[in-house]
XYZ file of C-alpha atoms in Angstrom:
587
model
C 107.597 148.969 105.560
C 106.188 145.447 105.705
C 106.473 142.770 103.002
C 102.821 143.348 102.154
C 103.382 147.071 101.574
C 106.454 146.904 99.343
C 107.034 144.978 96.158
C 108.932 141.730 96.657
C 111.562 141.430 93.935
C 114.015 138.906 95.377
C 113.338 135.922 97.648
C 115.859 133.676 99.377
C 114.910 130.176 100.490
C 117.114 128.373 103.030
C 117.020 124.621 103.668
C 118.931 123.628 106.817
C 119.595 119.927 106.320
C 121.403 117.425 108.494
C 124.436 117.364 106.156
C 124.227 120.459 103.941
C 122.563 123.846 104.160
C 121.190 124.853 100.765
C 120.063 128.298 99.619
C 117.925 129.054 96.546
C 117.433 132.469 94.969
C 114.229 133.548 93.219
C 114.153 136.816 91.272
C 111.281 138.789 89.781
C 111.742 140.081 86.246
C 108.956 141.686 84.243
C 106.418 140.809 86.968
C 107.295 137.117 86.899
C 109.303 135.124 89.454
C 111.799 132.493 88.359
C 114.390 130.271 89.992
C 117.760 131.959 89.542
C 120.529 130.076 91.374
C 121.407 127.801 94.281
C 124.408 127.082 96.504
C 125.176 124.898 99.489
C 127.600 124.573 102.388
C 128.162 122.058 105.133
C 125.602 122.355 107.913
C 127.135 123.580 111.160
C 124.527 121.823 113.326
C 126.091 120.068 116.343
C 129.532 121.384 115.481
C 131.389 122.558 118.583
C 131.383 126.340 119.042
C 129.605 126.898 115.716
C 126.096 128.201 115.298
C 123.836 126.853 112.561
C 123.664 130.442 111.346
C 127.325 130.249 110.273
C 126.547 127.425 107.857
C 123.784 129.574 106.359
C 126.169 132.499 105.906
C 128.745 130.238 104.200
C 126.090 129.025 101.746
C 124.985 132.612 101.010
C 128.627 133.621 100.455
C 128.902 130.872 97.810
C 125.690 132.187 96.244
C 127.279 135.630 96.058
C 130.232 134.254 94.122
C 127.972 132.265 91.788
C 125.644 135.186 90.965
C 128.172 138.052 91.188
C 125.754 139.835 93.528
C 126.110 141.045 97.103
C 123.764 139.704 99.786
C 125.845 140.119 102.964
C 127.032 143.285 104.699
C 130.411 143.751 106.385
C 129.081 142.100 109.563
C 128.034 138.973 107.617
C 124.348 139.697 108.002
C 121.833 139.500 105.173
C 121.107 142.871 103.577
C 117.348 143.483 103.755
C 115.466 144.837 101.900
C 116.893 144.719 98.401
C 118.561 147.987 97.326
C 118.126 149.721 93.968
C 121.546 148.490 92.830
C 120.427 144.863 93.204
C 122.199 144.083 96.469
C 120.337 142.312 99.240
C 117.155 140.293 99.583
C 113.517 141.318 100.086
C 112.173 138.177 101.714
C 113.552 135.067 103.412
C 111.839 131.738 104.091
C 113.416 128.621 105.569
C 112.844 125.001 106.479
C 114.871 122.707 108.711
C 115.480 118.982 108.840
C 118.745 118.961 110.795
C 117.051 118.378 114.157
C 115.899 114.884 115.026
C 112.145 114.364 115.239
C 110.962 115.047 118.793
C 109.247 112.416 120.908
C 105.591 113.414 121.064
C 102.947 112.352 123.581
C 99.238 112.902 122.956
C 96.615 113.111 125.706
C 92.877 113.097 124.999
C 89.539 112.166 126.475
C 88.726 109.361 124.035
C 90.734 107.328 121.564
C 88.061 107.671 118.852
C 87.598 111.459 119.100
C 90.221 113.832 120.481
C 93.194 111.441 120.276
C 92.243 110.378 116.742
C 92.184 114.030 115.676
C 95.546 114.617 117.331
C 97.032 111.723 115.350
C 95.591 113.238 112.166
C 97.102 116.592 113.087
C 100.530 115.058 113.654
C 100.317 113.311 110.282
C 100.563 116.719 108.570
C 104.121 116.929 109.887
C 105.026 113.286 109.316
C 105.144 112.504 113.049
C 103.535 109.658 114.969
C 102.939 109.769 118.738
C 105.382 107.832 120.885
C 102.814 107.390 123.645
C 99.058 107.935 123.870
C 97.076 108.560 127.046
C 93.274 108.597 127.049
C 90.937 109.420 129.906
C 88.558 106.613 128.892
C 91.246 103.911 129.059
C 90.605 103.464 132.765
C 94.315 103.589 133.631
C 95.381 104.836 137.020
C 97.063 108.218 137.255
C 100.202 106.427 138.449
C 100.253 104.307 135.267
C 99.758 107.375 133.072
C 102.509 109.161 134.975
C 104.884 106.224 134.504
C 104.191 106.222 130.766
C 105.065 109.922 130.490
C 108.197 109.702 132.642
C 109.460 106.614 130.797
C 109.086 108.312 127.405
C 110.245 111.763 128.559
C 108.611 113.511 125.558
C 109.811 116.842 124.233
C 106.278 117.803 123.142
C 102.868 116.997 124.619
C 99.586 117.633 122.806
C 96.626 117.890 125.169
C 93.033 117.951 123.869
C 89.513 116.935 124.761
C 85.961 118.162 125.092
C 83.899 120.429 122.903
C 83.252 123.978 123.983
C 80.615 123.883 126.667
C 81.301 120.200 127.214
C 83.463 118.169 129.571
C 85.970 120.090 131.675
C 86.713 117.943 134.720
C 88.135 115.102 132.626
C 90.438 117.597 130.890
C 91.576 118.889 134.267
C 92.407 115.337 135.382
C 94.642 114.889 132.331
C 96.204 118.262 133.086
C 96.858 117.124 136.650
C 98.723 114.054 135.402
C 100.779 116.270 133.113
C 101.483 118.676 135.954
C 102.800 115.845 138.151
C 105.013 114.640 135.299
C 106.493 118.119 134.836
C 107.195 118.471 138.543
C 109.024 115.132 138.488
C 111.435 116.316 135.775
C 114.218 118.911 135.855
C 113.115 122.147 134.176
C 115.364 121.609 131.152
C 113.729 118.209 130.521
C 110.127 119.349 130.826
C 108.103 119.118 127.590
C 106.571 121.917 125.593
C 102.782 121.731 125.802
C 100.147 122.577 123.187
C 96.526 122.654 124.353
C 93.890 122.063 121.649
C 90.805 121.303 123.697
C 87.869 122.981 125.385
C 88.382 126.739 125.114
C 86.825 127.258 128.539
C 89.380 124.933 130.108
C 92.253 126.455 128.151
C 92.657 129.412 130.491
C 92.787 127.237 133.606
C 95.170 124.695 132.040
C 97.518 127.401 130.815
C 97.454 129.214 134.144
C 98.529 126.091 136.062
C 100.997 124.512 133.643
C 102.689 127.728 132.507
C 104.331 127.926 135.921
C 106.203 124.725 135.116
C 106.924 124.864 131.372
C 106.048 126.653 128.130
C 102.359 126.313 127.233
C 100.567 127.473 124.102
C 97.072 126.887 122.757
C 95.381 126.529 119.385
C 91.907 125.845 118.007
C 89.996 122.882 119.418
C 90.791 119.886 117.203
C 87.327 118.356 117.663
C 85.259 121.518 117.479
C 83.378 121.683 114.173
C 84.201 124.794 112.177
C 87.333 125.669 114.155
C 89.435 124.830 111.093
C 92.524 122.685 110.842
C 94.816 125.544 109.790
C 94.900 127.152 113.224
C 95.722 123.802 114.851
C 98.449 123.107 112.288
C 99.971 126.559 112.782
C 100.055 125.988 116.519
C 101.816 122.647 116.065
C 104.293 124.006 113.508
C 105.181 126.904 115.824
C 105.752 124.448 118.658
C 107.994 122.248 116.487
C 109.961 125.332 115.485
C 110.327 126.338 119.133
C 111.600 122.847 119.962
C 114.069 123.027 117.080
C 115.341 126.420 118.259
C 116.131 124.889 121.639
C 118.152 122.142 119.940
C 119.678 124.400 117.266
C 119.851 128.053 118.452
C 121.069 129.202 115.029
C 117.533 128.701 113.688
C 116.281 131.301 116.148
C 119.114 133.627 115.131
C 118.048 133.342 111.496
C 114.395 134.025 112.311
C 115.156 137.048 114.470
C 117.646 138.606 112.042
C 115.529 138.129 108.902
C 111.939 137.974 110.269
C 111.604 134.849 108.144
C 109.032 132.095 108.200
C 110.705 128.879 109.434
C 108.893 125.520 109.259
C 109.867 121.840 109.608
C 111.137 120.287 106.388
C 108.696 117.375 106.480
C 105.747 119.748 106.799
C 107.034 121.854 103.877
C 107.435 118.776 101.665
C 103.963 117.519 102.554
C 102.414 120.883 101.757
C 104.044 120.910 98.305
C 102.634 117.426 97.566
C 99.204 118.561 98.774
C 99.488 121.551 96.449
C 100.316 119.207 93.561
C 97.123 117.268 94.243
C 95.177 120.415 93.344
C 96.615 120.160 89.854
C 95.901 116.443 89.384
C 92.554 115.007 88.348
C 90.227 113.964 91.155
C 90.470 110.625 92.940
C 94.057 110.087 91.814
C 96.962 109.798 94.233
C 100.074 111.965 94.136
C 103.059 110.401 95.870
C 106.185 112.279 96.859
C 109.259 110.617 98.334
C 112.179 112.645 99.641
C 115.284 110.577 100.453
C 117.400 112.586 102.850
C 120.627 111.953 104.715
C 118.986 111.039 108.018
C 115.391 110.174 107.149
C 113.037 109.576 104.261
C 109.693 111.333 103.917
C 106.762 109.840 102.033
C 103.736 112.037 101.378
C 100.541 110.870 99.669
C 97.756 113.264 98.708
C 94.421 112.802 96.985
C 91.721 115.474 96.687
C 93.785 117.675 99.069
C 93.767 114.969 101.756
C 97.335 114.389 102.930
C 98.950 111.403 104.618
C 102.593 111.496 105.611
C 105.128 109.138 107.060
C 108.773 109.588 107.984
C 111.144 106.639 108.140
C 114.388 106.942 110.155
C 116.438 105.727 107.210
C 118.494 107.741 104.762
C 121.671 107.828 102.728
C 123.797 109.774 105.195
C 123.745 109.361 108.957
C 120.575 107.264 108.558
C 122.237 104.672 106.339
C 123.101 102.448 109.313
C 119.395 102.203 110.165
C 118.731 101.270 106.541
C 121.158 98.349 106.862
C 119.388 97.183 110.024
C 115.955 97.232 108.370
C 116.937 95.923 104.933
C 118.681 92.568 104.343
C 122.055 93.005 102.672
C 121.157 90.276 100.165
C 118.214 92.395 99.031
C 120.515 95.377 98.451
C 122.942 93.105 96.607
C 120.194 91.930 94.237
C 119.948 95.478 92.806
C 123.678 95.834 92.050
C 124.725 94.923 88.510
C 128.259 93.758 89.279
C 129.765 91.071 91.477
C 130.010 92.264 95.078
C 129.944 90.487 98.429
C 127.473 91.419 101.147
C 130.429 92.098 103.462
C 131.632 94.772 101.053
C 128.189 96.373 101.091
C 128.239 96.328 104.908
C 131.694 97.978 104.925
C 130.491 100.704 102.579
C 127.443 101.377 104.738
C 129.498 101.575 107.944
C 131.981 103.936 106.317
C 129.155 106.162 105.033
C 127.524 106.231 108.480
C 130.753 107.672 109.957
C 131.259 110.129 107.072
C 127.687 110.980 105.929
C 128.767 113.919 103.772
C 130.832 111.702 101.445
C 129.568 111.453 97.885
C 130.053 108.384 95.650
C 133.535 108.506 94.128
C 132.753 106.239 91.160
C 129.880 104.424 89.493
C 130.460 101.346 91.671
C 129.759 103.165 94.944
C 126.978 105.139 93.252
C 125.279 101.893 92.290
C 125.405 100.708 95.902
C 123.564 103.858 96.989
C 121.083 103.479 94.127
C 120.390 99.927 95.313
C 119.795 101.156 98.877
C 117.508 103.878 97.501
C 115.385 101.234 95.739
C 114.987 99.327 98.997
C 114.086 102.523 100.879
C 111.424 103.357 98.287
C 109.960 99.880 98.694
C 109.854 100.407 102.466
C 108.030 103.716 101.905
C 105.564 102.016 99.586
C 104.624 99.513 102.275
C 104.680 102.085 105.108
C 102.363 104.394 103.157
C 100.030 101.426 102.495
C 100.145 102.075 98.762
C 100.486 98.445 97.686
C 96.805 98.045 96.884
C 96.544 101.498 95.315
C 99.491 100.769 93.037
C 97.854 97.561 91.838
C 94.521 99.328 91.205
C 96.141 102.040 89.135
C 95.216 104.803 91.625
C 98.668 106.404 91.574
C 98.881 109.033 88.858
C 102.001 111.038 89.713
C 105.194 110.301 91.596
C 107.731 112.949 92.611
C 111.274 111.781 93.371
C 113.258 114.124 95.594
C 116.571 114.097 97.441
C 120.238 114.789 96.756
C 120.992 111.265 95.507
C 118.219 111.346 92.913
C 118.949 114.957 91.993
C 122.628 114.195 91.314
C 122.244 111.077 89.167
C 124.466 110.906 86.097
C 121.451 110.555 83.792
C 117.702 111.073 84.463
C 117.139 107.506 83.249
C 118.851 106.302 86.455
C 116.287 108.134 88.592
C 113.412 106.756 86.506
C 114.689 103.193 86.826
C 114.961 103.591 90.606
C 111.337 104.745 90.769
C 110.030 102.101 88.334
C 111.895 99.221 89.971
C 110.723 100.193 93.447
C 107.094 101.251 93.024
C 106.066 98.794 90.263
C 102.845 100.786 89.918
C 100.177 99.453 87.556
C 98.335 101.723 85.156
C 99.654 105.084 84.001
C 102.084 107.032 86.215
C 103.892 110.283 85.477
C 107.339 110.340 87.093
C 108.796 113.715 88.084
C 112.283 114.542 89.376
C 112.997 117.448 91.719
C 116.248 118.249 89.923
C 116.623 121.716 91.538
C 115.632 120.706 95.079
C 112.615 123.021 95.148
C 109.932 120.780 96.643
C 110.558 122.021 100.196
C 110.819 125.613 98.972
C 107.391 125.434 97.346
C 105.874 124.156 100.585
C 107.317 127.046 102.590
C 106.696 129.790 100.024
C 103.105 128.680 99.368
C 102.139 130.472 102.580
C 104.480 133.477 102.634
C 104.520 134.277 98.899
C 101.622 132.673 96.970
C 102.437 134.730 93.857
C 105.920 133.235 93.593
C 104.604 129.726 94.210
C 101.918 129.924 91.537
C 104.351 131.298 88.963
C 107.113 128.734 89.458
C 104.535 125.917 89.571
C 103.310 126.991 86.134
C 106.729 126.403 84.589
C 108.980 123.361 84.632
C 109.681 123.288 88.365
C 110.201 119.537 88.163
C 111.787 117.553 85.363
C 109.254 115.212 83.783
C 110.999 111.863 83.422
C 108.218 110.329 81.380
C 104.913 108.517 81.460
C 105.213 104.879 82.499
C 102.379 102.457 81.677
C 102.353 99.007 83.245
C 99.672 96.610 81.963
C 98.555 93.711 84.159
C 98.397 90.241 82.627
C 99.027 86.551 83.297
C 102.716 86.036 82.577
C 102.177 82.303 82.016
C 100.159 83.054 78.878
C 102.146 83.353 75.665
C 101.428 86.772 74.200
C 103.215 87.939 71.100
C 101.962 91.448 71.723
C 100.194 92.850 74.789
C 99.049 96.132 73.266
C 98.810 97.747 69.899
C 98.961 101.509 70.361
C 99.143 104.572 68.148
C 100.643 107.985 68.892
C 99.496 111.234 67.320
C 101.613 114.369 67.649
C 100.560 118.037 67.360
C 101.239 117.994 63.624
C 98.808 115.125 63.100
C 101.472 112.503 62.388
C 100.435 109.035 63.561
C 102.716 106.099 64.328
C 101.705 102.628 65.495
C 103.602 100.332 67.870
C 103.367 96.767 69.170
C 104.154 96.483 72.882
C 105.917 93.157 73.646
C 105.572 91.197 76.929
C 108.174 90.531 79.595
C 110.377 93.592 79.218
C 110.656 97.373 79.179
C 109.583 98.995 75.926
C 110.458 102.656 75.450
C 109.238 105.030 72.747
C 111.540 108.101 72.676
C 109.628 111.351 72.214
C 110.510 115.008 72.051
C 110.543 116.600 75.513
C 107.618 118.855 76.354
C 105.520 118.044 73.270
C 101.843 117.034 73.426
C 100.834 113.592 72.215
C 97.645 111.565 72.016
C 97.808 107.873 72.845
C 95.201 105.469 71.458
C 94.884 101.814 72.422
C 94.207 100.190 69.052
C 94.139 96.636 70.398
C 94.370 95.125 73.880
C 95.157 91.395 73.986
C 92.801 89.038 75.776
C 93.478 88.913 79.507
C 95.442 92.188 79.491
C 94.232 95.209 81.481
C 95.630 98.663 82.197
C 94.256 99.555 85.672
C 92.958 103.088 86.067
C 93.146 103.804 82.316
C 90.155 104.030 79.978
C 91.610 102.131 77.035
C 88.577 102.894 74.861
C 89.279 106.650 74.819
C 92.382 108.648 73.771
C 94.904 109.481 76.482
C 96.552 112.866 76.067
C 99.885 113.624 77.722
C 102.960 115.822 77.557
C 106.154 113.914 76.901
C 108.886 113.700 79.502
C 112.601 113.437 78.790
C 112.432 109.651 78.401
C 109.237 109.676 76.361
C 106.638 106.942 76.772
C 107.670 103.773 78.627
C 105.780 100.480 78.883
C 106.897 98.364 81.819
C 105.810 94.784 81.046
C 108.239 92.952 83.323
C 107.084 90.022 85.435
C 105.640 91.041 88.806
C 104.564 88.944 91.758
C 102.877 90.431 94.868
C 103.840 93.946 93.830
C 107.550 93.122 93.440
C 109.570 92.571 90.280
C 110.456 88.925 89.758
C 114.192 88.261 89.542
C 116.316 85.154 89.747
C 117.947 83.869 92.926
C 121.025 83.120 90.869
C 123.465 86.025 91.174
C 124.630 85.826 87.559
C 121.030 85.929 86.344
C 120.320 88.932 88.580
C 123.207 90.856 87.042
C 122.141 89.887 83.516
C 118.571 91.094 84.158
C 119.724 94.428 85.614
C 122.007 95.021 82.633
C 119.192 94.132 80.229
C 116.735 96.521 81.917
C 119.297 99.316 81.927
C 120.161 98.822 78.277
C 116.504 98.532 77.212
C 115.461 101.761 78.901
C 118.588 103.469 77.631
C 119.734 106.987 78.405
C 118.284 110.391 77.719
C 120.441 111.966 75.076
C 118.463 115.183 74.984
C 118.155 114.860 71.200
C 115.082 112.674 70.665
C 112.764 114.375 68.213
C 111.037 111.630 66.264
C 109.203 108.595 67.648
C 111.051 105.424 66.884
C 112.396 102.291 68.513
C 110.093 100.063 66.431
């Protein structure tokens, strides 16, 4: 009986990361799915004589002990489907980020048409082409061949020509690709995805399939062919490449008949789904800081742009040190530390990426690196101008470091200090690590996705409002605002300049914000200050960030003692979430 024919009562999501493999259990009770439990184990990727599947089984065994339920049989295989006594699982979905991003070459007829669409297609998975070959460039076949052999790509995307259009030019590109494949040993030949003229597809596949694996998908430049078919073809190819690098992924798929997709694609799809829930023309930004890489995904009106940076807080921390000046990292640490000590910590973490901070000193070093990584993502995603215009409405913070902070206020400060977004921004924290799961399950189990998205999937950290003003002017008060709660109680506040001003509110309650007075020369980009602004309070309430900003970056002192004093002041002003705020205060 297929999944569509039987009722799905229990779903297991598996995230195969570069350091840890994490499993999440979703159960259905009274016709409603909910997140039940999670467990993790060390990833067995690239471990001698150990399949990646063994790391998955170890994580599921920990889940068994945590939930007091049985999911594995005596042969250490997942029990499917779920039995009447509650043992087993009905459905499995997985994502992977353990495998390094493959080198990708794109080949098209023109840079403005087919190759441009191939770049757009790759952006859905966070990849950028390592080399681009176009028929209209006028390059000799020998030059094109040299470019391919020098790169030695693991994946080649070939496209060009509308149906009924050019064929000979496509064949010439196919000939270059054929010569490249013949020049490489079979184990080094790339996987090929053809997304061009459907008439030429049969001939291209017939010739190239003798040399390597070839698949085809919808024409990327044919109107009405739809992007979904092209994306599915690319995702399947990325999965096939990953299975060659990590055979345990194939074992999982064959044993469980699960849907397995790249982690970056899953994260991007969850951010795109969030943009459905946000008002039009507003950006949703998601940043996932992993061990090996960091993913930034920006979506507006269902249009998605993604970027992956080869920096992280595990094996990718060495790359972070190469891209980010140590003095910049030091400026975000609120105690005296030498740059050499920061370098030593980074080198040690690069050799032992699964180590977790042992105390608040080492944790603060990683928090400082996270701030710098977020700033890199801001620039890479070209969000500087959008942040100044107030176009960013929601920001999702994801990753093990942010999920495991001692207090949610730490995660909020990392986001505020890094993004420095003007206007009104809602900060969310993926405290259960479900952002990738939502992206995978959105396709295989829409019912589960819609139900868990309707509850508190993410922890709302709070609404942060940053007004824009000339810091040289002497304002006693930037804004006079009033807050009305559901009971009709109204309180009025004066927002001071130059610092963080927090109004603690009860978590999950609805409030109405009114701008009673806006000082001359003060604006709140993207916010209609002449109308009420309704919002639901996050755990840290309502925060006004009025600190001094220059060129999209917080202004700090070059003096080390002053830097430490400022960081301590900002931390103390924002405070911690005690979980007990019920009445507005902090006047």
